[in-house]
PDB file of C-alpha atoms in Angstrom:
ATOM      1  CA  UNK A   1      45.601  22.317 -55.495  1.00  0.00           C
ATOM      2  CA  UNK A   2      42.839  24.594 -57.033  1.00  0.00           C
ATOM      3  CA  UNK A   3      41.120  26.628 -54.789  1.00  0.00           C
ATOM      4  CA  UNK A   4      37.123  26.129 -53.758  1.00  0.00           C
ATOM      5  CA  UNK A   5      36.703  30.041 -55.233  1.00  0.00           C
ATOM      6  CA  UNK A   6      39.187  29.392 -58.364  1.00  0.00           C
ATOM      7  CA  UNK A   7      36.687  25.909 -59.297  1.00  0.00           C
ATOM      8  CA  UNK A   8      33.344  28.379 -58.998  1.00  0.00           C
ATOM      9  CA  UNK A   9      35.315  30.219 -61.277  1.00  0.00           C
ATOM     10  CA  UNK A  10      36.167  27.668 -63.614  1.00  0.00           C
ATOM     11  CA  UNK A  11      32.234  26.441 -63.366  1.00  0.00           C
ATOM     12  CA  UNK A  12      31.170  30.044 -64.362  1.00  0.00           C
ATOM     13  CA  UNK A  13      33.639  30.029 -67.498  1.00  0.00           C
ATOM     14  CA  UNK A  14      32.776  26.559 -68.522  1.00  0.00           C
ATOM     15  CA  UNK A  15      28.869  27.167 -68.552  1.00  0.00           C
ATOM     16  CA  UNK A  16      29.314  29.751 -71.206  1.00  0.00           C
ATOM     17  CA  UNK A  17      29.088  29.362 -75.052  1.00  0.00           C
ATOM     18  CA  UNK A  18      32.649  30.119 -76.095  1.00  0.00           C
ATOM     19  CA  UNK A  19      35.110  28.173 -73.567  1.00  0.00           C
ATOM     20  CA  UNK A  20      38.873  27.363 -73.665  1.00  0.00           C
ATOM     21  CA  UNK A  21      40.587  25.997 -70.864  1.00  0.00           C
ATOM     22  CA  UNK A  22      43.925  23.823 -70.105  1.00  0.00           C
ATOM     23  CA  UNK A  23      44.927  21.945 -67.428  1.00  0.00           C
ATOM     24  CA  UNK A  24      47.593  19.821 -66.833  1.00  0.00           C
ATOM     25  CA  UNK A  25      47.208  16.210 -65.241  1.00  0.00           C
ATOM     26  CA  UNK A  26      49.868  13.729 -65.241  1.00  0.00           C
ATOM     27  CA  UNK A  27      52.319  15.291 -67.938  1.00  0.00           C
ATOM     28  CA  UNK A  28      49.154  15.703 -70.001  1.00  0.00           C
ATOM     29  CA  UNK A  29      47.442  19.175 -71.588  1.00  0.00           C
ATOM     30  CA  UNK A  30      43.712  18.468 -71.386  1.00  0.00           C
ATOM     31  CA  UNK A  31      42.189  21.353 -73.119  1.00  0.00           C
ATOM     32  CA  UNK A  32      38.648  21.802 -72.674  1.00  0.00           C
ATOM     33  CA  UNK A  33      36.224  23.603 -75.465  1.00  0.00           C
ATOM     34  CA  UNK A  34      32.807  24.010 -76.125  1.00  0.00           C
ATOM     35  CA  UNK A  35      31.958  22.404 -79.129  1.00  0.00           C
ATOM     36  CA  UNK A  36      29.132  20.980 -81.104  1.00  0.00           C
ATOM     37  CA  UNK A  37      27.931  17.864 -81.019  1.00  0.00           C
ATOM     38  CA  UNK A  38      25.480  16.652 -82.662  1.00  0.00           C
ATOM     39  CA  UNK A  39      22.464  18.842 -84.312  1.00  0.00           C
ATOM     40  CA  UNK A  40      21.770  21.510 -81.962  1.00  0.00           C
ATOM     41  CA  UNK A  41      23.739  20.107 -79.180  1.00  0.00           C
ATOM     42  CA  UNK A  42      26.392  21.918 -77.443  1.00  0.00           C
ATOM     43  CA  UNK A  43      28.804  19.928 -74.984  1.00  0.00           C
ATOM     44  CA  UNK A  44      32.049  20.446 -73.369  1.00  0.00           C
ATOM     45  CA  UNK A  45      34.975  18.216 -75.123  1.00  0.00           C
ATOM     46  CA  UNK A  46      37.844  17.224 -73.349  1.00  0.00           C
ATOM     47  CA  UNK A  47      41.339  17.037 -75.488  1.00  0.00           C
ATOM     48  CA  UNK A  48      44.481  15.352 -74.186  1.00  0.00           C
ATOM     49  CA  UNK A  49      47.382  16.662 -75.830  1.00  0.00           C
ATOM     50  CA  UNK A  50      44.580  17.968 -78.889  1.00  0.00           C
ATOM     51  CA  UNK A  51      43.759  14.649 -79.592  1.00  0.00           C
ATOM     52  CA  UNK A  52      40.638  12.127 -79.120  1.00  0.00           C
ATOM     53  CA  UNK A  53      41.252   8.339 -80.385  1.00  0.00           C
ATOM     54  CA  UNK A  54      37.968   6.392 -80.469  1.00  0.00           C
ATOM     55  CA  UNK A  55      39.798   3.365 -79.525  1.00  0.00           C
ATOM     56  CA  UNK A  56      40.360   4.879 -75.777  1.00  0.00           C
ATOM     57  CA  UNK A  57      36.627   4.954 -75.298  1.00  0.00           C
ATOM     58  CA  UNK A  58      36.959   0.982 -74.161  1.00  0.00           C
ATOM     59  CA  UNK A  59      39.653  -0.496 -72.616  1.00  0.00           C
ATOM     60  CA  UNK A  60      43.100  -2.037 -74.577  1.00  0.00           C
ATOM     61  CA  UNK A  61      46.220  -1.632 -75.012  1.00  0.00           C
ATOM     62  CA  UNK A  62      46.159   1.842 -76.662  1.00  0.00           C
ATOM     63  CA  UNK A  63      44.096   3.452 -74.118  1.00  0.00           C
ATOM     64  CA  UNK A  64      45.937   6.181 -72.127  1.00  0.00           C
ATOM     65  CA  UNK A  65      46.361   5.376 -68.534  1.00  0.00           C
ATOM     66  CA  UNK A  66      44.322   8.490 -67.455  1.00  0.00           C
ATOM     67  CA  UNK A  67      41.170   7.996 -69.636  1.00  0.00           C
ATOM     68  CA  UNK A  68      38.856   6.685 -66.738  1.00  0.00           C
ATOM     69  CA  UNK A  69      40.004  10.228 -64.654  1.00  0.00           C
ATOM     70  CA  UNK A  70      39.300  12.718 -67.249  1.00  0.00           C
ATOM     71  CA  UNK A  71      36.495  11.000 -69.486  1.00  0.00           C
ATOM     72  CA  UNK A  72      32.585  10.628 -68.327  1.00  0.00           C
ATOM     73  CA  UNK A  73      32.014   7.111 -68.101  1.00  0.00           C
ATOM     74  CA  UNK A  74      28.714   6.105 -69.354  1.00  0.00           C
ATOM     75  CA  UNK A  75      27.104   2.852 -69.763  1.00  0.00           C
ATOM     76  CA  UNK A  76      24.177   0.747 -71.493  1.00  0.00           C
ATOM     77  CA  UNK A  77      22.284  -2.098 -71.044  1.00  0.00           C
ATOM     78  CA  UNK A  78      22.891  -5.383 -73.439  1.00  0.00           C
ATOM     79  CA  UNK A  79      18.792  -5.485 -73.545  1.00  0.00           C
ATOM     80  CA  UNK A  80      16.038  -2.931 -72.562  1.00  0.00           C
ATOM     81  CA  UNK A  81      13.896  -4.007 -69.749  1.00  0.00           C
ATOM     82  CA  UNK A  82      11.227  -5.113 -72.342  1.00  0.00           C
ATOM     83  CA  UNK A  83      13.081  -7.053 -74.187  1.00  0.00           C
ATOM     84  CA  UNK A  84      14.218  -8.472 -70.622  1.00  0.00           C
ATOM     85  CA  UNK A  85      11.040  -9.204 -70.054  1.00  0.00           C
ATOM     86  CA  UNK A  86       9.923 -10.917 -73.101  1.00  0.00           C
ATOM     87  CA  UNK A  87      12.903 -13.215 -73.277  1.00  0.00           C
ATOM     88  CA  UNK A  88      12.005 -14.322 -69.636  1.00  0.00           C
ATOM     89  CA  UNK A  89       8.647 -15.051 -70.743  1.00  0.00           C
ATOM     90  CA  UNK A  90       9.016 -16.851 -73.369  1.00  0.00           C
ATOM     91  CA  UNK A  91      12.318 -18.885 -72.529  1.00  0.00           C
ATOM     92  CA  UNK A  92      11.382 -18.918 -68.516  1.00  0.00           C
ATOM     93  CA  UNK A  93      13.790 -17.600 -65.972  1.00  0.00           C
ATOM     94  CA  UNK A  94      16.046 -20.270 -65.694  1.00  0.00           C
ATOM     95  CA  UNK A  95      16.252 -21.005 -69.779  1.00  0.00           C
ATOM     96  CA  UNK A  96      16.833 -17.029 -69.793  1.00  0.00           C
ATOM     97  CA  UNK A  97      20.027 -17.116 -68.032  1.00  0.00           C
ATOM     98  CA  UNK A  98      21.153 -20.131 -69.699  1.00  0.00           C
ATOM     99  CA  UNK A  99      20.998 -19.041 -73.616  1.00  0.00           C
ATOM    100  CA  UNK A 100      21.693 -15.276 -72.618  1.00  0.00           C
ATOM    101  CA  UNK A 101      24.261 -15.027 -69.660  1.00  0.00           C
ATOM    102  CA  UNK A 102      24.598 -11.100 -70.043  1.00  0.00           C
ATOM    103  CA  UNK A 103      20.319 -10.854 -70.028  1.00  0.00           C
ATOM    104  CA  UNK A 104      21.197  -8.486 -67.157  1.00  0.00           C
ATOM    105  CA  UNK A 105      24.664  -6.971 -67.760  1.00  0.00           C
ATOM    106  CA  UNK A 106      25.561  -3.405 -68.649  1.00  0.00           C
ATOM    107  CA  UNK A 107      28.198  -2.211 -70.689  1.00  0.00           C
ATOM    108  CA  UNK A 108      30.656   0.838 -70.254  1.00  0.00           C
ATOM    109  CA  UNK A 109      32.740   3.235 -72.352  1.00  0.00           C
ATOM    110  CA  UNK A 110      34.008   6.745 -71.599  1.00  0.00           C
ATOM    111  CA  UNK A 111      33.565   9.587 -73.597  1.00  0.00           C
ATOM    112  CA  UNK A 112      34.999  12.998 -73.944  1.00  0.00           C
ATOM    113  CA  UNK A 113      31.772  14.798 -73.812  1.00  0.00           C
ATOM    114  CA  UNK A 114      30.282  16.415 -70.488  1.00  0.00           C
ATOM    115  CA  UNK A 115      26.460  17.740 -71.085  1.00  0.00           C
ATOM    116  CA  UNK A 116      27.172  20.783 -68.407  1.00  0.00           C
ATOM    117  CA  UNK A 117      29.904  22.209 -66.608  1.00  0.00           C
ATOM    118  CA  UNK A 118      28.783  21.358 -62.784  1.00  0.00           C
ATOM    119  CA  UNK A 119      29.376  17.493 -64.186  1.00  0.00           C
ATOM    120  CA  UNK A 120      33.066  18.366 -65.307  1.00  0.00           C
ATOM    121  CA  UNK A 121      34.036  20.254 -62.483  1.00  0.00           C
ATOM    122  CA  UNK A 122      32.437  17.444 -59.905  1.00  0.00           C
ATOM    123  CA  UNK A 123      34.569  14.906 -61.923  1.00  0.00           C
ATOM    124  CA  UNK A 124      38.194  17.467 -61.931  1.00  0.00           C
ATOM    125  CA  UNK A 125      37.965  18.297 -58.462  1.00  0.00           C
ATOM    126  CA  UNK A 126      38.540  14.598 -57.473  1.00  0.00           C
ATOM    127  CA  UNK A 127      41.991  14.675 -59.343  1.00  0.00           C
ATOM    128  CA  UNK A 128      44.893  15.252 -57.456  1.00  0.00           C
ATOM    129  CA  UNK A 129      47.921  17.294 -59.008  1.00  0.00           C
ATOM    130  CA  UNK A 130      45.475  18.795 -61.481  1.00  0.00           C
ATOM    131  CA  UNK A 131      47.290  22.086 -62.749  1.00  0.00           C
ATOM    132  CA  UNK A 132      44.589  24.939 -64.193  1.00  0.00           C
ATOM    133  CA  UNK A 133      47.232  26.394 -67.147  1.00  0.00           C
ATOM    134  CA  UNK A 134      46.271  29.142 -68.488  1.00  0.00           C
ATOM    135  CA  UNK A 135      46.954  32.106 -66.415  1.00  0.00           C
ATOM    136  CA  UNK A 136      44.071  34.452 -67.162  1.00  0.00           C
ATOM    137  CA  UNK A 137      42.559  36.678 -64.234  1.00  0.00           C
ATOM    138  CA  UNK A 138      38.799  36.241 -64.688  1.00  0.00           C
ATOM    139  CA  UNK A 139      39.876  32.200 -63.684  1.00  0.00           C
ATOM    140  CA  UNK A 140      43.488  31.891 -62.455  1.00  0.00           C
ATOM    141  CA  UNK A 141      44.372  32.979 -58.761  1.00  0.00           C
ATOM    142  CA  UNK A 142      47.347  33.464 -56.381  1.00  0.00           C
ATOM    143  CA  UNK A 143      45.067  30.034 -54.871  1.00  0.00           C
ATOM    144  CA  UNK A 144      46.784  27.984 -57.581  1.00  0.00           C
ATOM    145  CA  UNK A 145      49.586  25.744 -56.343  1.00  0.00           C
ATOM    146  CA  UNK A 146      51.959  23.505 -57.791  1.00  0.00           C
ATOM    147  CA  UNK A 147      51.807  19.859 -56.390  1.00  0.00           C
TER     148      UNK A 147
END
């Protein structure tokens, strides 16, 4: 179990620009880096084993079993509200529902990209037998303990 101090710590390393850090969850290396991602847009990225597969973002057979604990899960809806809107009025309500049953339905994938640190450490904490790896003394304490 990681210490309360050791995760401030971790939080405090992950908020700056160059970042490299591995744990170990289930028999997996995640290694998280700072990369970029899009123009002008810096995020954390989450490796497992130094690999991302597109195809784990939504669930089948491929997908690794841990994907939902380590990813962010994010989600859309089918229509925006105006377009919610519009459809209602014009078909009614009722008619709505009838020629499009997900009118109201969202969505989800996961991702391997976390917009700030606070939102990947709230996320890591919940795991249990997470293993911080690398050993360096600005992160790493005598706190760290082997489940």
């Amino acid at each position: 179990m990681i210490s309360k101090e050791t995760w401030q710590k971790i939080e405090e390393e992950l908020a700056q620009i160059w970042v490299q850090i591995e744990f170990e969850y289930q028999g997996y290396r995640l290694s998280v880096l700072r990369e970029r991602h899009g123009e002008g847009k810096l995020v954390l990225t989450v490796y497992i084993d130094d690999v991302i597969k597109a195809s784990w973002a939504t669930e089948n057979e491929e997908r690794l079993a841990i994907i939902p604990d380590v990813w962010r899960v994010r989600s859309k809806a089918y229509y925006s509200p105006a377009k919610v809107k519009k459809i209602e009025k014009d078909f009614g309500k009722r008619q709505a529902k009838k020629y499009f049953p997900n009118l109201h339905e969202r969505y989800t994938w996961h991702e391997p990209y976390f917009p700030k640190a606070s939102i990947l450490v709230r996320q890591f904490k919940k795991l249990k037998g997470l293993k911080l790896m690398e050993k360096r003394p600005e992160i790493a304490s005598r706190e760290v303990v082997n489940e």
